[in-house]
Short mmCIF file of C-alpha atoms in Angstrom, two decimals:
data_model
loop_
_atom_site.label_atom_id
_atom_site.label_comp_id
_atom_site.label_asym_id
_atom_site.label_seq_id
_atom_site.Cartn_x
_atom_site.Cartn_y
_atom_site.Cartn_z
CA UNK A 27 53.94 15.72 18.98
CA UNK A 28 50.52 16.11 20.72
CA UNK A 29 49.45 12.86 20.19
CA UNK A 30 52.56 11.19 21.53
CA UNK A 31 51.72 12.93 24.58
CA UNK A 32 47.81 11.48 24.98
CA UNK A 33 49.45 7.88 24.16
CA UNK A 34 51.95 8.73 27.18
CA UNK A 35 48.74 9.31 29.43
CA UNK A 36 46.22 7.21 27.80
CA UNK A 37 48.21 4.10 27.26
CA UNK A 38 49.62 2.82 23.55
CA UNK A 39 46.61 0.68 22.93
CA UNK A 40 43.87 3.24 23.36
CA UNK A 41 45.43 5.43 20.99
CA UNK A 42 46.76 3.54 17.76
CA UNK A 43 47.84 4.57 15.02
CA UNK A 44 47.13 2.96 11.17
CA UNK A 45 47.89 4.94 7.58
CA UNK A 46 44.50 6.24 7.93
CA UNK A 47 45.47 8.19 11.11
CA UNK A 48 44.92 7.97 14.87
CA UNK A 49 41.83 5.72 16.67
CA UNK A 50 40.59 6.33 20.30
CA UNK A 51 39.73 3.17 21.89
CA UNK A 52 37.59 3.69 24.65
CA UNK A 53 35.64 0.92 26.94
CA UNK A 54 31.73 1.22 26.65
CA UNK A 55 31.82 1.73 30.45
CA UNK A 56 33.71 5.17 30.34
CA UNK A 57 30.54 6.03 28.27
CA UNK A 58 28.02 4.97 30.64
CA UNK A 59 29.99 6.19 33.76
CA UNK A 60 29.86 9.54 31.82
CA UNK A 61 26.23 9.17 31.08
CA UNK A 62 25.42 8.60 34.59
CA UNK A 63 27.64 11.34 35.82
CA UNK A 64 25.86 13.47 33.41
CA UNK A 65 22.50 12.38 34.81
CA UNK A 66 23.46 13.03 38.19
CA UNK A 67 24.35 16.43 37.81
CA UNK A 68 21.24 17.14 35.78
CA UNK A 69 19.05 15.95 38.26
CA UNK A 70 21.36 18.18 41.20
CA UNK A 71 20.44 20.83 38.61
CA UNK A 72 16.97 20.44 38.44
CA UNK A 73 16.97 19.78 42.57
CA UNK A 74 18.82 23.32 43.42
CA UNK A 75 16.20 25.35 40.84
CA UNK A 76 13.57 23.69 42.62
CA UNK A 77 14.53 24.32 46.04
CA UNK A 78 15.39 27.85 45.15
CA UNK A 79 12.38 28.24 43.42
CA UNK A 80 10.13 27.10 46.48
CA UNK A 81 12.01 29.07 48.86
CA UNK A 82 11.56 32.47 46.65
CA UNK A 83 7.73 31.64 46.59
CA UNK A 84 7.69 31.01 50.52
CA UNK A 85 9.37 34.28 50.98
CA UNK A 86 6.98 36.30 48.61
CA UNK A 87 4.10 34.77 50.46
CA UNK A 88 5.76 35.77 53.83
CA UNK A 89 6.20 39.03 52.56
CA UNK A 90 10.18 38.51 52.19
CA UNK A 91 12.12 39.41 55.46
CA UNK A 92 9.98 42.67 55.91
CA UNK A 93 7.48 40.83 57.98
CA UNK A 94 3.98 41.91 56.26
CA UNK A 95 5.16 42.30 52.55
CA UNK A 96 2.19 44.88 51.24
CA UNK A 97 1.56 46.48 54.23
CA UNK A 98 4.95 47.44 54.50
CA UNK A 99 5.16 48.71 50.95
CA UNK A 100 1.90 50.51 51.47
CA UNK A 101 3.32 52.44 53.93
CA UNK A 102 6.31 53.97 52.17
CA UNK A 103 3.69 55.66 49.69
CA UNK A 104 4.25 59.26 48.90
CA UNK A 105 1.40 60.65 51.12
CA UNK A 106 2.53 58.67 54.61
CA UNK A 107 6.06 59.54 53.88
CA UNK A 108 5.23 63.20 53.96
CA UNK A 109 2.65 63.00 57.08
CA UNK A 110 4.72 60.50 58.61
CA UNK A 111 4.43 56.83 58.88
CA UNK A 112 2.47 56.93 62.62
#
């Protein structure tokens, strides 16, 4: 039943039955296109990861959104909280 559905979708000349079983015939261009798509996806993932890492490093260098990073964190020490921030 499943093979007949597959033959209906792909075509009888792509899914050929014999005494040994079934064979799927594909064009090498299909494989080449798949390889190109996989390469493109891999490149996009690397580009996105690099971009994300670069943005994180830039934010860390600027102290994030706190404006001053280490100075701001230092102002939250326990002694400053007890005595006030001023």
